[in-house]
Tab-separated table of C-alpha atoms and ligand atoms in Angstrom:
chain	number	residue	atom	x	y	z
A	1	UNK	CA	57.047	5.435	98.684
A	2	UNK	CA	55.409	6.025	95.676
A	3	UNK	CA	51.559	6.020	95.254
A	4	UNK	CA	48.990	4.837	92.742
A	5	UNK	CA	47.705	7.786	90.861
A	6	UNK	CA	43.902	7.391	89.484
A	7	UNK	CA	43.941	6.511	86.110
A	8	UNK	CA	43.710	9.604	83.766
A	9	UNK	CA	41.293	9.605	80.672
A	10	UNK	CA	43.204	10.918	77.355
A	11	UNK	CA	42.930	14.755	76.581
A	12	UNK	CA	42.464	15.351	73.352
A	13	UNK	CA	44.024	18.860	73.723
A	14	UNK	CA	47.077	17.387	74.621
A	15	UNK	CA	47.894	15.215	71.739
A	16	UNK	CA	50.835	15.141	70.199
A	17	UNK	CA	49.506	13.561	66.829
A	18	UNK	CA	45.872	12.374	66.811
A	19	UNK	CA	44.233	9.897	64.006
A	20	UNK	CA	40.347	10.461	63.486
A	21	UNK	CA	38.135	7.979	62.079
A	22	UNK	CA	34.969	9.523	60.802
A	23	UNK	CA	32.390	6.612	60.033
A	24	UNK	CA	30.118	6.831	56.781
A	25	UNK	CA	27.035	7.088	58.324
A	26	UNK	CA	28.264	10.648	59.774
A	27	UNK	CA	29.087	12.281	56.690
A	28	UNK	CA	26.834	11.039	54.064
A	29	UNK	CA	22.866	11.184	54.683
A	30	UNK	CA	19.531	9.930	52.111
A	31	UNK	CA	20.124	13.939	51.096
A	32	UNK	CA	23.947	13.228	50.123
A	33	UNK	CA	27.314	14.504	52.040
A	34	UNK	CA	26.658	16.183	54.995
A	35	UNK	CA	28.708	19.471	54.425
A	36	UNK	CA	27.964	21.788	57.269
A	37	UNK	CA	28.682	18.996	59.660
A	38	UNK	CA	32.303	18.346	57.779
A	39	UNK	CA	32.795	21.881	57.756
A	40	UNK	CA	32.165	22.040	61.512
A	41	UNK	CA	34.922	19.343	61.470
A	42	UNK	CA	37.208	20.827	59.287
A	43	UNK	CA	37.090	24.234	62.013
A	44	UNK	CA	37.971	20.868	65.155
A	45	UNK	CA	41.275	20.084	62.997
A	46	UNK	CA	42.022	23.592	62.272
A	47	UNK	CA	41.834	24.532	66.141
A	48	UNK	CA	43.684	21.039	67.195
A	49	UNK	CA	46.507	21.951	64.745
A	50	UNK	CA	47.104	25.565	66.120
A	51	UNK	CA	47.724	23.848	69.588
A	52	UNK	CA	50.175	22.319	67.558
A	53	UNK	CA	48.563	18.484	67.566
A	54	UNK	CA	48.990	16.619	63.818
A	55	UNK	CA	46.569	15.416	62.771
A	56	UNK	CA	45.544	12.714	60.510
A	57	UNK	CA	41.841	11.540	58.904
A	58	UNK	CA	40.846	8.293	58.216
A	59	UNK	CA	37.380	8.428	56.404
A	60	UNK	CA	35.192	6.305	55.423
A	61	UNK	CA	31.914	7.205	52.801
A	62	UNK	CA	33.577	6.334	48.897
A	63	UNK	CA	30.914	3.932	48.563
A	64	UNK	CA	28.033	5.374	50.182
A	65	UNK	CA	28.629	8.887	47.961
A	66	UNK	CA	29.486	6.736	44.798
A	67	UNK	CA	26.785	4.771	45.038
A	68	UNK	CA	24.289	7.290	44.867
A	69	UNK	CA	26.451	9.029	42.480
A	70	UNK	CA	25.577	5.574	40.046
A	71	UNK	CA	22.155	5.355	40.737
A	72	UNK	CA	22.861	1.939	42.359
A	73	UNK	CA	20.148	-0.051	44.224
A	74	UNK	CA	19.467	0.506	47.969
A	75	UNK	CA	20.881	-2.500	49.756
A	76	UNK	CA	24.187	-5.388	49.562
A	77	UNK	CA	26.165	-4.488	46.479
A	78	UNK	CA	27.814	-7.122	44.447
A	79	UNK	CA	32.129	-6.548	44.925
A	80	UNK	CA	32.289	-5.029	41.173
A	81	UNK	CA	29.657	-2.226	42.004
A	82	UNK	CA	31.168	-1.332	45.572
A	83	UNK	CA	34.560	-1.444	43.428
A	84	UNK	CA	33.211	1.058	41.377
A	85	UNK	CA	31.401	3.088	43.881
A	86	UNK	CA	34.117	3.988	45.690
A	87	UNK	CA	36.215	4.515	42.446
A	88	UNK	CA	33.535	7.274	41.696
A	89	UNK	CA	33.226	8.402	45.494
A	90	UNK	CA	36.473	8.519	46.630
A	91	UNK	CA	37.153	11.666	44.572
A	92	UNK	CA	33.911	13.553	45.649
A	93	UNK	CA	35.202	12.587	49.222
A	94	UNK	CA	38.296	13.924	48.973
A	95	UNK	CA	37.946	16.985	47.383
A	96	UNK	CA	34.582	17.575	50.252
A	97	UNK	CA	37.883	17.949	52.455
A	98	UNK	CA	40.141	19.735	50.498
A	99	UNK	CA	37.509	22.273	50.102
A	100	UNK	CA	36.701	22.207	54.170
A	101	UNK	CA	40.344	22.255	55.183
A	102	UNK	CA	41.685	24.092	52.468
A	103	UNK	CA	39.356	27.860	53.807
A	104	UNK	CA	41.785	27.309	57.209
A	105	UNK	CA	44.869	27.398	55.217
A	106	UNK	CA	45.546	23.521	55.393
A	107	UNK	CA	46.937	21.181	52.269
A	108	UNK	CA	45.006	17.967	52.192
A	109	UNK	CA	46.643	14.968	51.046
A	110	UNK	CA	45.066	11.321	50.012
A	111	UNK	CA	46.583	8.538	50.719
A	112	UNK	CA	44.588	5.235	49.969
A	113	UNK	CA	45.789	2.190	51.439
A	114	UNK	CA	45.216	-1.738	51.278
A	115	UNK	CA	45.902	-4.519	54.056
A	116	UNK	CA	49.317	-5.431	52.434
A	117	UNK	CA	50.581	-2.158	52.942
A	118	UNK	CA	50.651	-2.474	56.552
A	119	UNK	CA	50.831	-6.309	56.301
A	120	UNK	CA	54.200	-6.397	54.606
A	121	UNK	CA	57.319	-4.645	56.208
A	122	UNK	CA	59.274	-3.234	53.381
A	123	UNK	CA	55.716	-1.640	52.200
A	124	UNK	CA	54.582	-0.701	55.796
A	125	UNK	CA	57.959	1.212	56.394
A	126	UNK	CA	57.157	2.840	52.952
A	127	UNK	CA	54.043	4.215	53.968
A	128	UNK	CA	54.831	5.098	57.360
A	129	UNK	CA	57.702	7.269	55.559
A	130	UNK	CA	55.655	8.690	53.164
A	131	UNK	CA	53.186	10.076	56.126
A	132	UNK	CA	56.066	10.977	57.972
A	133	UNK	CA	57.093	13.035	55.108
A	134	UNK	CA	53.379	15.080	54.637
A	135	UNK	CA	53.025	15.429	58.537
A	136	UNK	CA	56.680	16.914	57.894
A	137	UNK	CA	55.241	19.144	55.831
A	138	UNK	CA	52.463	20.052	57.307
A	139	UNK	CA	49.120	18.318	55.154
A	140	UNK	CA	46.345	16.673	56.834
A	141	UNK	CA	46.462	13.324	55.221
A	142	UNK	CA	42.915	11.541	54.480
A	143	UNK	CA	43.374	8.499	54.873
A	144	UNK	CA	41.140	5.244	52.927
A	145	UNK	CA	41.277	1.594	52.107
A	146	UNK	CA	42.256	1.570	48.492
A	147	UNK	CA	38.495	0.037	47.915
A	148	UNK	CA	38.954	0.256	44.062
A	149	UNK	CA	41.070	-2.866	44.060
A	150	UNK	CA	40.947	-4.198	47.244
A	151	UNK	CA	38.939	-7.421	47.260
A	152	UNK	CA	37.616	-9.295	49.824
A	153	UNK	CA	40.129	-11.576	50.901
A	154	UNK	CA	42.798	-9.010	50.838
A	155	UNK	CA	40.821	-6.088	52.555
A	156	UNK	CA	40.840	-4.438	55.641
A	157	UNK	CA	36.875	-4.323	55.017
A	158	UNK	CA	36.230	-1.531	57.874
A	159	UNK	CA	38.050	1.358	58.613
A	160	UNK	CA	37.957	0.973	62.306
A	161	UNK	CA	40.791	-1.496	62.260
A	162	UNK	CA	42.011	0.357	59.550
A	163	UNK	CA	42.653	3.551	61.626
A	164	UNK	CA	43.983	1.449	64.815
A	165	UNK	CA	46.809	0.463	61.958
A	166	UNK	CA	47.392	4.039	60.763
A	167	UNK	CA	47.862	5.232	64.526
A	168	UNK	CA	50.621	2.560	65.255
A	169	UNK	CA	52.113	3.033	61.550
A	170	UNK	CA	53.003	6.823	62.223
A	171	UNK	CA	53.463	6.255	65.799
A	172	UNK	CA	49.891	8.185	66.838
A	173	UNK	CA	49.189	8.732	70.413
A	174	UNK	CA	45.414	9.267	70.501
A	175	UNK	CA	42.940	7.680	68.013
A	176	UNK	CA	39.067	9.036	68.272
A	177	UNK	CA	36.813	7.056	66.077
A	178	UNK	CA	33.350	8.989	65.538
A	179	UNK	CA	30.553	6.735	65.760
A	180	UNK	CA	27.130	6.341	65.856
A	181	UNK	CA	26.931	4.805	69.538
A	182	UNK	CA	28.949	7.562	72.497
A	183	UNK	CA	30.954	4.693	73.587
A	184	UNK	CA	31.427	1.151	74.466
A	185	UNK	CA	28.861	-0.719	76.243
A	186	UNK	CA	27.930	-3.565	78.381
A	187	UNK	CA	25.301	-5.152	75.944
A	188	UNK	CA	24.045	-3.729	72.919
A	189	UNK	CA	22.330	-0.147	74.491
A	190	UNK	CA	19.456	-0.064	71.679
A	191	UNK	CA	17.908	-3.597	72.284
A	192	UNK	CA	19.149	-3.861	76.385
A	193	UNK	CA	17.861	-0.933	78.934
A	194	UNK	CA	20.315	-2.318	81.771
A	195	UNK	CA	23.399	-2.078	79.397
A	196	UNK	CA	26.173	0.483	80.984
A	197	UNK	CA	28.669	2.546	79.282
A	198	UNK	CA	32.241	1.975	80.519
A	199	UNK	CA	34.196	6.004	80.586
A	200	UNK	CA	37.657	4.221	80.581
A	201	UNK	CA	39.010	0.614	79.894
A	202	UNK	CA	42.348	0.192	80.880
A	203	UNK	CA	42.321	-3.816	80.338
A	204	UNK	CA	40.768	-5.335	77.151
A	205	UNK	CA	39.599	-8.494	78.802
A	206	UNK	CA	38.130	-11.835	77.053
A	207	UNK	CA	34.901	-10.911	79.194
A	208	UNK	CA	34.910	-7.310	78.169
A	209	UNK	CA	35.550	-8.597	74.250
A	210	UNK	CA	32.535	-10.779	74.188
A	211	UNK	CA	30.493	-8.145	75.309
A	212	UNK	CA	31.138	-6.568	71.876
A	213	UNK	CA	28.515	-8.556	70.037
A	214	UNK	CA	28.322	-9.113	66.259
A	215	UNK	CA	28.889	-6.242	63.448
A	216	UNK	CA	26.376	-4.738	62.238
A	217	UNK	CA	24.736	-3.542	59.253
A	218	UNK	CA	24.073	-0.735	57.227
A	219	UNK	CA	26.408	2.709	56.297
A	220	UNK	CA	29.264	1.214	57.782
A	221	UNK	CA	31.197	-1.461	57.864
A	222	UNK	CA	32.359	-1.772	61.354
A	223	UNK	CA	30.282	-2.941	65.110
A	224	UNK	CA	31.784	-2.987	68.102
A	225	UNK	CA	33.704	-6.180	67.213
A	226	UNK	CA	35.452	-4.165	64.649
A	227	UNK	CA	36.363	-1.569	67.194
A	228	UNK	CA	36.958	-3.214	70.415
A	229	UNK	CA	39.728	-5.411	68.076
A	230	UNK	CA	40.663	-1.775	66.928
A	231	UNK	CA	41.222	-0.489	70.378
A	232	UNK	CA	43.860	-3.263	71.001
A	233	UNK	CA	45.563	-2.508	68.466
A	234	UNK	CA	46.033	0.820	69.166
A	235	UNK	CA	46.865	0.066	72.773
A	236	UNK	CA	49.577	-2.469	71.997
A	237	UNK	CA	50.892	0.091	69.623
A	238	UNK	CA	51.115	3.358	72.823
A	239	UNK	CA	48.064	5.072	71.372
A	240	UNK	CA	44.692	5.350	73.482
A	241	UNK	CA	41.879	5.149	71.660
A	242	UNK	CA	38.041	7.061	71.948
A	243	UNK	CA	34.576	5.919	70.539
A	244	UNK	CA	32.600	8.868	70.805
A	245	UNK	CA	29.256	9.726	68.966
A	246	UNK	CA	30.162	11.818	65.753
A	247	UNK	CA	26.739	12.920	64.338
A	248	UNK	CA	26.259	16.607	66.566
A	249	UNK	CA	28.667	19.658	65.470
A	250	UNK	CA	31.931	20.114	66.128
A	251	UNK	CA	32.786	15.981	67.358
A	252	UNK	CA	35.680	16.749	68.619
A	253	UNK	CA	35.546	19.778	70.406
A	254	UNK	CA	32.323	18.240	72.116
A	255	UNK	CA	35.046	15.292	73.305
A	256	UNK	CA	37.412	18.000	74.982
A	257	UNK	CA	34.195	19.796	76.568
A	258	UNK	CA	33.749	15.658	78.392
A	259	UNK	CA	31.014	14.665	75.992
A	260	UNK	CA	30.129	10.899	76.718
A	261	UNK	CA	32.517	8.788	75.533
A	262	UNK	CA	35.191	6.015	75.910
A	263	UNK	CA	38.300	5.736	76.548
A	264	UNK	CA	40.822	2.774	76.154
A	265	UNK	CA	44.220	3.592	77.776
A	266	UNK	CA	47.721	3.171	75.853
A	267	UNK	CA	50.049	0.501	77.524
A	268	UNK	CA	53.023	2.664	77.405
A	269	UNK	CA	53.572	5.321	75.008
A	270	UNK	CA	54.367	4.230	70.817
A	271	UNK	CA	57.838	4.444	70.693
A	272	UNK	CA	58.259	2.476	73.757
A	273	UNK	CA	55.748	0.025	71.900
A	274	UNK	CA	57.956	0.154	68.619
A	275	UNK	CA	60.874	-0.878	70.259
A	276	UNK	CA	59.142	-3.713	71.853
A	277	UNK	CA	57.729	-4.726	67.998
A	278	UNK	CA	61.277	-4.671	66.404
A	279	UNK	CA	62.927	-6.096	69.505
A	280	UNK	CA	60.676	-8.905	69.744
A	281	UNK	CA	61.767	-10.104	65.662
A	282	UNK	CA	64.481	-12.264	64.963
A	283	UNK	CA	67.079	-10.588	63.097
A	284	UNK	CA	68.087	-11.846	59.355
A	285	UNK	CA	71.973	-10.901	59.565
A	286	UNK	CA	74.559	-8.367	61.272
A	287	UNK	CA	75.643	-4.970	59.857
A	288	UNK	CA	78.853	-4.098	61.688
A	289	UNK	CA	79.584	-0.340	62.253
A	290	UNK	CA	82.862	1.648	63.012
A	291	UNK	CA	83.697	3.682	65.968
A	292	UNK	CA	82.468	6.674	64.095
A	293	UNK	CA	79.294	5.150	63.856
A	294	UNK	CA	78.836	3.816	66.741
A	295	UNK	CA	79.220	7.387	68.304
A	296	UNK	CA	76.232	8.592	66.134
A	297	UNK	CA	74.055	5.650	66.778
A	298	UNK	CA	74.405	6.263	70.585
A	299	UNK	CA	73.892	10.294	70.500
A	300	UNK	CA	70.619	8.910	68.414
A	301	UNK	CA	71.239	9.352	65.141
A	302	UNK	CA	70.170	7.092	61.766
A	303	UNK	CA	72.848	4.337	60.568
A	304	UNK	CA	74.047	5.848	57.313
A	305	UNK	CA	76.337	3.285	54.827
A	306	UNK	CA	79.283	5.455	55.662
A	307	UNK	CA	79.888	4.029	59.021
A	308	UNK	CA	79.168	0.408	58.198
A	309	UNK	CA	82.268	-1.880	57.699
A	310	UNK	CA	80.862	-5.297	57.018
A	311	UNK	CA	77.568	-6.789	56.251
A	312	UNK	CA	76.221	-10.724	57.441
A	313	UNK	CA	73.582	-12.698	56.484
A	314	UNK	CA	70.686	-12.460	53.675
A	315	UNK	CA	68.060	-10.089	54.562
A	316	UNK	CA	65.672	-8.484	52.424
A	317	UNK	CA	64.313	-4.332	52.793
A	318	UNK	CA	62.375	-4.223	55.973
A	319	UNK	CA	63.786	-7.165	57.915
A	320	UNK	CA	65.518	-6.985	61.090
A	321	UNK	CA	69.009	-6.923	61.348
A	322	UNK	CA	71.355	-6.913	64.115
A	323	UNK	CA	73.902	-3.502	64.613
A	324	UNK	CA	77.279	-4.701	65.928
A	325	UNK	CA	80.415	-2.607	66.678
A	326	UNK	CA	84.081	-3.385	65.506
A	327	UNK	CA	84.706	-5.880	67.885
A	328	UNK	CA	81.646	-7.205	67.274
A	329	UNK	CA	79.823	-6.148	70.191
A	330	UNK	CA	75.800	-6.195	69.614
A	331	UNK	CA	74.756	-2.357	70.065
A	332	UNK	CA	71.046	-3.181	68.719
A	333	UNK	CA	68.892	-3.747	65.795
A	334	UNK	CA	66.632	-2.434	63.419
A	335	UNK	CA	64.849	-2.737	60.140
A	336	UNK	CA	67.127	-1.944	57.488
A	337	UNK	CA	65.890	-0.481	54.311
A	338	UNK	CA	68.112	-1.738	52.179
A	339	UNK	CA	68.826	-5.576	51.200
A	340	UNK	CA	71.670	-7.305	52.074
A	341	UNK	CA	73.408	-7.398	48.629
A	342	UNK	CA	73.195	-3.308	48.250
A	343	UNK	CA	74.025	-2.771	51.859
A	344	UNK	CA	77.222	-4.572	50.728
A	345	UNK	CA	77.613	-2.601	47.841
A	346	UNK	CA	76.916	0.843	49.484
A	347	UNK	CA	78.740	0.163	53.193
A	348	UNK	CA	81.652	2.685	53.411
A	349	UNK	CA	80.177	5.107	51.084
A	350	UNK	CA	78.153	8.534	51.252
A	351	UNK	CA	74.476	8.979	51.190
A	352	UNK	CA	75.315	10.730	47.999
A	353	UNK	CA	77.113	8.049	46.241
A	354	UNK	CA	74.199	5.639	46.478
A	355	UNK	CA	72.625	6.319	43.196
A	356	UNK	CA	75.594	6.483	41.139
A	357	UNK	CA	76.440	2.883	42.386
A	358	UNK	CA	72.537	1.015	43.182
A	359	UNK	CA	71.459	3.192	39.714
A	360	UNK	CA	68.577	4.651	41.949
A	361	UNK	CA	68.371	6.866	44.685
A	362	UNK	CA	66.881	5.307	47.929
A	363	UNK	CA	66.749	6.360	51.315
A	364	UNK	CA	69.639	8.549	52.646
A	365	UNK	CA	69.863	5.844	55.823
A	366	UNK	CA	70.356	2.358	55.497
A	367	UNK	CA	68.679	2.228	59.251
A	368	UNK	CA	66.621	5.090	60.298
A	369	UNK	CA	66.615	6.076	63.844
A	370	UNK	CA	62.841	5.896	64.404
A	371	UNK	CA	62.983	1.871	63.289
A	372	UNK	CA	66.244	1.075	65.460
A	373	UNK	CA	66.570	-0.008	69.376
A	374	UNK	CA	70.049	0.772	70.850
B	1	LIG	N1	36.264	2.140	52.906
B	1	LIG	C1	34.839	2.162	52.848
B	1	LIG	C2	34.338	3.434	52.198
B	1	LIG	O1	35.018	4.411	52.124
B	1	LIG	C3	34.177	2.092	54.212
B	1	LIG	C4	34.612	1.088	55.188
B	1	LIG	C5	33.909	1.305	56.532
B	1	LIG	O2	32.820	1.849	56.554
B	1	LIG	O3	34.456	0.976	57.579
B	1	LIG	O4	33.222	3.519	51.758
């Protein structure tokens, strides 16, 4: 008979590939960046990476350091000057940790990223290759909301949400986002003495979500609001998710030595949540595979154009498409990366042919194996 084991809180020591979300207040004070505490940081993602965890850093603070930077009033900025804080900022924020990392031996990248990005497929599967592609290779990407042009209505706004996103884009299975409060609470903990902070969540209810109160102001964008709708994200996605206070040295070792904290458990694990995304779209047309193919596809392999024999419907790069084999059979589906007019024009041919007849080089698969369900 089997028995009900007692829910587990994350470890962070034994993630596989962990997203961190470091909140402006925490690294940029009245006296400017805080550099001893990112440097204590930078010494957390050197240690998690020799356990062999990826890791990836989604940071907030391009305003607050360009702002000072400019000279600009204390207070509500007008879009234009935020626009061009964080154009001035962002720089002085990313070299602050290329100049951390960089001491343990680690290439930094920066990636800056708006809501369409994610939002759109064909541009969501671009960036979750390109991340792919520096985890490959070994970079620490720091990760922000492309604030420069981002305006209101087509922003993110908070990187909370923004890192829930990230995590489920590159398939994360722990998200920690550093904070100013050591968890999630019944009421708001500064104004109610009585309020309680919950160690694990397993269940984001309605009555748990209301407890979450308004955002509020100041540094940073995000409340709880912001992060209890970033914790289901991340938990529909297979990736559990931490708010832990950032402010103290060394954030994240302090969160493997049980600092206070909580802790919203993944429903399933993210590939098991991918496959549920992709099978729960309707497909735009068929691509029919030989036996050869079909072979490959099972053993786990990508779909290259090689093995595909004929090509249905209208889809564009990104949408769904059913994978059927010679007789017809459905074997699965997946987001193909290619349209339906130069999947025609490639099917039977190699990889290497494709930019001699498209006049570009794309991707080497027309369906990769990470964004298929067989
Ligand atoms: N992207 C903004 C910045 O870097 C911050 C957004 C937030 O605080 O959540 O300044």
């Amino acid at each position: 008979m089997a028995t009900l084991m007692p829910l587990q809180a994350p470890d962070i020591r034994s993630a596989k590939r962990l997203v961190v979300k470091i909140g402006s207040a925490l690294l940029v004070d009245g006296e400017g960046l805080r550099r001893q505490w990112l440097s204590a940081l930078a010494l957390d993602v050197a240690e998690a990476r020799t356990r062999g965890t990826q890791v990836i850093l989604v940071s907030s603070g391009s305003i607050a350091l360009g702002r000072r930077v400019l000279h600009l009033p204390p207070g509500p900025l007008a879009l234009e000057q935020s626009q061009a804080a964080a154009a001035v900022g962002q720089i002085r924020l990313a070299r602050a940790y290329e100049e951390v990392l960089a001491p343990h031996g680690i290439t930094t990248a920066q990636v800056l990223v708006t809501l369409e990005d994610t939002e759109d497929r064909r541009r969501y599967l671009n960036s979750r290759a390109t991340m792919e592609t520096l985890l490959g290779l070994g970079t620490v990407p720091i990760v922000n909301e492309n604030d420069t042009v981002a305006t209101d209505e087509i922003r993110f706004g908070d990187n909370d949400r923004l890192a829930a996103q990230i995590a489920v884009t590159v398939g994360a299975d722990q998200l920690v986002l550093l904070s100013d409060v050591d968890g999630f609470y019944s009421a708001n903990p500064k104004e109610d003495p009585t309020a309680q902070r919950f160690d694990l969540v397993e269940t984001i209810t309605p009555a748990l979500e209301a407890m979450a109160g308004d955002p509020v102001s100041g540094l940073s964008k995000g409340g709880m609001k912001t992060k209890i709708m970033a914790a289901k994200t991340a938990v529909a996605g297979g990736c559990a998710m931490a708010i832990t206070e950032g402010s103290a040295m060394r954030p994240l070792k302090a969160l493997e030595q049980g600092a206070a904290r909580t802790w919203f458990v993944a429903q399933g694990d993210p590939q098991a949540a991918r496959k549920r995304w992709i099978n729960a779209m309707k497909p735009r047309g068929t691509i029919r595979v030989d036996a050869g193919a079909v072979q490959a596809l099972q053993a786990g392999k990508s779909l290259l154009p090689a093995g595909v024999v004929a090509v249905e419907g209208n889809f564009g790069r990104g949408d769904p498409v059913e994978i059927a084999g010679p007789m017809g059979e459905v074997l699965g589906r997946g987001l193909t990366r290619y349209t339906a007019v130069e999947a025609v024009q490639i099917a039977g041919h190699r990889s290497a042919e494709i930019v001699a007849i498209l006049g570009y080089s794309g991707r080497a698969a027309l369906i990769h194996r990470d964004d298929m369900v067989i």
